[in-house]
Amino acid sequence: MATRDFAVRTENHVANLGELGKLEFVPEVFGDEFLEGYSQVQEAQKALGEDTDLTKMDPAVLRGVYGAMRQFLAKLMIPESADRFLRFEVIKGGKSVAHFRTRAEADKHAAELTGAVRVEDRSMRLPDRVLMELLEWTTELYGGGDRPTTSSSGSSRASRRAGTPGKGSSRSKGSTSTAGRSAR
């Protein structure tokens, strides 16, 4: 009978954001849940197209992409961190009466209330580059060190060159410079 031990993470992953505090991520996720969430992010990114000039993009499309990224990250966090990271508060009479992780849920709850009610986005504010770094970090954590195998033109890596680089000298005595070799 063969026996094999498998390591299962039991401690949360921690993203230290300096003065903003820490965000904790669950130790392990199921592959299908991770891939489903990541594919939603990729679908949102496809809406951006090939143009990387954010100043020329439709703000609604851009909001959708960032929203998908934030939702994906929040699903990987422990509840306390997710509630800080994504927080839409329903305000009535100047006081917070409820909070939700999506704007749609908060708007639905607010519509059920009477009187002067509003929804405020009190989500954790992070620079775009930090949001992107969190996305890459979690992809490495839960995707096994590489990005998931779903297709994405923006995340493909360069192919390795075929063969191995040679270390021998050429039989040619010419002085033509060649890539990787200096002229003699």
Coordinates of C-alpha atoms in Angstrom, one line a residue:
M1 CA 0.0 0.0 0.0
A2 CA 1.4 3.4 -1.0
T3 CA 1.1 6.4 1.3
R4 CA 1.6 10.0 0.3
D5 CA 1.3 13.1 2.5
F6 CA -0.1 16.3 1.0
A7 CA 0.4 19.8 2.4
V8 CA -2.8 21.8 3.0
R9 CA -2.4 25.4 4.0
T10 CA -4.2 26.4 7.1
E11 CA -2.9 29.9 7.8
N12 CA -4.3 32.9 6.0
H13 CA -2.2 34.8 3.3
V14 CA -1.6 38.4 4.4
A15 CA -1.3 41.4 2.1
N16 CA 0.3 44.2 4.2
L17 CA -0.8 47.6 2.9
G18 CA 1.2 49.8 5.2
E19 CA -0.9 52.4 7.0
L20 CA -4.1 51.1 5.4
G21 CA -3.7 47.9 7.3
K22 CA -3.7 44.3 6.2
L23 CA -6.0 42.2 4.0
E24 CA -6.2 38.5 4.8
F25 CA -6.9 35.9 2.2
V26 CA -8.2 32.4 2.8
P27 CA -5.4 29.7 2.9
E28 CA -6.8 27.5 0.1
V29 CA -9.5 27.8 -2.6
F30 CA -11.1 25.2 -4.8
G31 CA -9.7 25.4 -8.3
D32 CA -13.1 25.7 -10.1
E33 CA -14.1 28.6 -7.9
F34 CA -10.8 30.3 -8.5
L35 CA -11.0 29.7 -12.3
E36 CA -14.6 30.9 -12.5
G37 CA -13.8 34.1 -10.7
Y38 CA -10.6 34.7 -12.7
S39 CA -12.5 34.0 -16.0
Q40 CA -15.0 36.8 -15.0
V41 CA -12.1 39.2 -14.6
Q42 CA -10.8 38.2 -18.0
E43 CA -14.2 38.7 -19.6
A44 CA -14.3 42.1 -18.2
Q45 CA -10.8 42.8 -19.4
K46 CA -11.8 41.7 -22.9
A47 CA -14.2 44.6 -23.0
L48 CA -11.2 47.0 -22.8
G49 CA -9.9 45.6 -26.1
E50 CA -6.3 46.2 -27.2
D51 CA -6.3 49.9 -26.5
T52 CA -4.3 50.5 -23.3
D53 CA -4.8 54.2 -23.1
L54 CA -7.2 54.5 -20.2
T55 CA -7.9 58.2 -20.9
K56 CA -9.7 57.1 -24.1
M57 CA -11.8 54.3 -22.7
D58 CA -15.5 54.3 -21.8
P59 CA -15.7 55.0 -18.1
A60 CA -18.5 52.5 -17.6
V61 CA -16.4 49.7 -19.2
L62 CA -13.4 50.7 -17.0
R63 CA -15.6 50.6 -13.9
G64 CA -16.9 47.2 -14.9
V65 CA -13.3 45.9 -15.2
Y66 CA -12.3 47.3 -11.8
G67 CA -15.5 46.1 -10.2
A68 CA -14.9 42.5 -11.5
M69 CA -11.3 42.6 -10.2
R70 CA -12.4 43.8 -6.8
Q71 CA -15.2 41.2 -6.6
F72 CA -12.8 38.5 -7.5
L73 CA -10.3 39.6 -4.8
A74 CA -13.0 39.9 -2.2
K75 CA -14.2 36.4 -2.8
L76 CA -10.7 35.2 -1.9
M77 CA -10.5 37.2 1.3
I78 CA -11.7 36.2 4.8
P79 CA -15.0 37.9 5.6
E80 CA -13.6 40.6 7.8
S81 CA -11.1 41.7 5.1
A82 CA -13.7 41.5 2.3
D83 CA -16.1 43.7 4.3
R84 CA -13.3 46.4 4.6
F85 CA -12.2 46.0 1.0
L86 CA -15.7 46.1 -0.6
R87 CA -18.2 48.1 1.4
F88 CA -21.4 49.8 0.2
E89 CA -23.2 51.4 3.1
V90 CA -26.9 52.2 3.2
I91 CA -27.3 55.5 5.0
K92 CA -30.6 56.6 6.5
G93 CA -31.0 59.6 8.8
G94 CA -27.2 60.1 8.7
K95 CA -26.5 56.7 10.1
S96 CA -25.3 53.5 8.4
V97 CA -28.2 50.9 8.7
A98 CA -26.6 48.1 6.6
H99 CA -23.6 47.3 4.5
F100 CA -23.1 45.0 1.5
R101 CA -20.2 43.9 -0.8
T102 CA -22.0 44.9 -4.0
R103 CA -23.6 48.1 -5.1
A104 CA -26.6 46.2 -6.5
E105 CA -27.3 44.6 -3.1
A106 CA -27.0 47.9 -1.3
D107 CA -29.3 49.7 -3.9
K108 CA -31.9 46.9 -3.5
H109 CA -31.9 47.2 0.2
A110 CA -32.1 51.0 0.0
A111 CA -35.1 50.8 -2.3
E112 CA -37.0 48.8 0.3
L113 CA -36.6 51.6 2.9
T114 CA -38.7 54.7 3.2
G115 CA -37.5 58.3 3.6
A116 CA -34.2 59.8 2.7
V117 CA -31.9 56.9 2.0
R118 CA -28.6 56.9 0.0
V119 CA -25.9 54.4 -0.7
E120 CA -22.3 55.3 -0.2
D121 CA -19.2 53.5 -1.5
R122 CA -16.9 53.2 1.5
S123 CA -14.7 50.5 0.0
M124 CA -11.0 50.5 0.7
R125 CA -9.3 52.9 -1.8
L126 CA -6.2 51.5 -3.4
P127 CA -4.1 52.8 -6.3
D128 CA -4.6 51.0 -9.5
R129 CA -1.1 49.5 -9.5
V130 CA -1.7 48.0 -6.0
L131 CA -5.0 46.5 -7.2
M132 CA -3.2 45.0 -10.1
E133 CA -0.4 43.7 -7.9
L134 CA -3.0 42.1 -5.6
L135 CA -4.6 40.4 -8.6
E136 CA -1.2 39.0 -9.8
W137 CA -0.2 37.9 -6.3
T138 CA -3.5 36.0 -5.7
T139 CA -3.2 34.5 -9.2
E140 CA 0.2 33.1 -8.2
L141 CA -1.0 32.0 -4.8
Y142 CA -4.1 30.1 -5.9
G143 CA -3.2 29.3 -9.5
G144 CA -0.2 27.2 -8.5
G145 CA 2.6 29.7 -9.2
D146 CA 1.5 30.3 -12.8
R147 CA -1.5 32.1 -14.2
P148 CA -4.5 29.9 -14.8
T149 CA -4.7 28.1 -18.1
T150 CA -7.6 30.1 -19.4
S151 CA -6.8 32.2 -22.5
S152 CA -5.7 35.8 -22.2
S153 CA -3.6 37.7 -24.6
G154 CA -2.5 40.0 -21.8
S155 CA -1.1 37.3 -19.6
S156 CA 0.8 35.1 -22.0
R157 CA 4.5 34.7 -21.5
A158 CA 7.1 34.7 -24.1
S159 CA 7.9 31.2 -25.5
R160 CA 11.2 29.7 -24.7
R161 CA 13.7 29.5 -27.5
A162 CA 14.2 26.1 -29.0
G163 CA 17.4 24.3 -28.3
T164 CA 20.1 25.3 -25.9
P165 CA 22.5 28.2 -26.2
G166 CA 25.8 27.1 -27.4
K167 CA 29.1 27.9 -25.7
G168 CA 31.5 26.8 -28.4
S169 CA 33.2 29.2 -30.8
S170 CA 32.3 29.4 -34.4
R171 CA 34.5 27.9 -37.1
S172 CA 34.1 31.1 -39.0
K173 CA 37.0 33.5 -38.7
G174 CA 35.0 36.4 -40.0
S175 CA 34.4 39.5 -37.9
T176 CA 30.7 39.7 -38.3
S177 CA 28.9 40.4 -35.0
T178 CA 26.2 37.9 -34.2
A179 CA 23.6 38.1 -31.4
G180 CA 25.1 36.6 -28.2
R181 CA 28.6 36.7 -29.6
S182 CA 31.0 39.6 -29.8
A183 CA 33.1 40.4 -32.9
R184 CA 36.7 39.2 -32.9

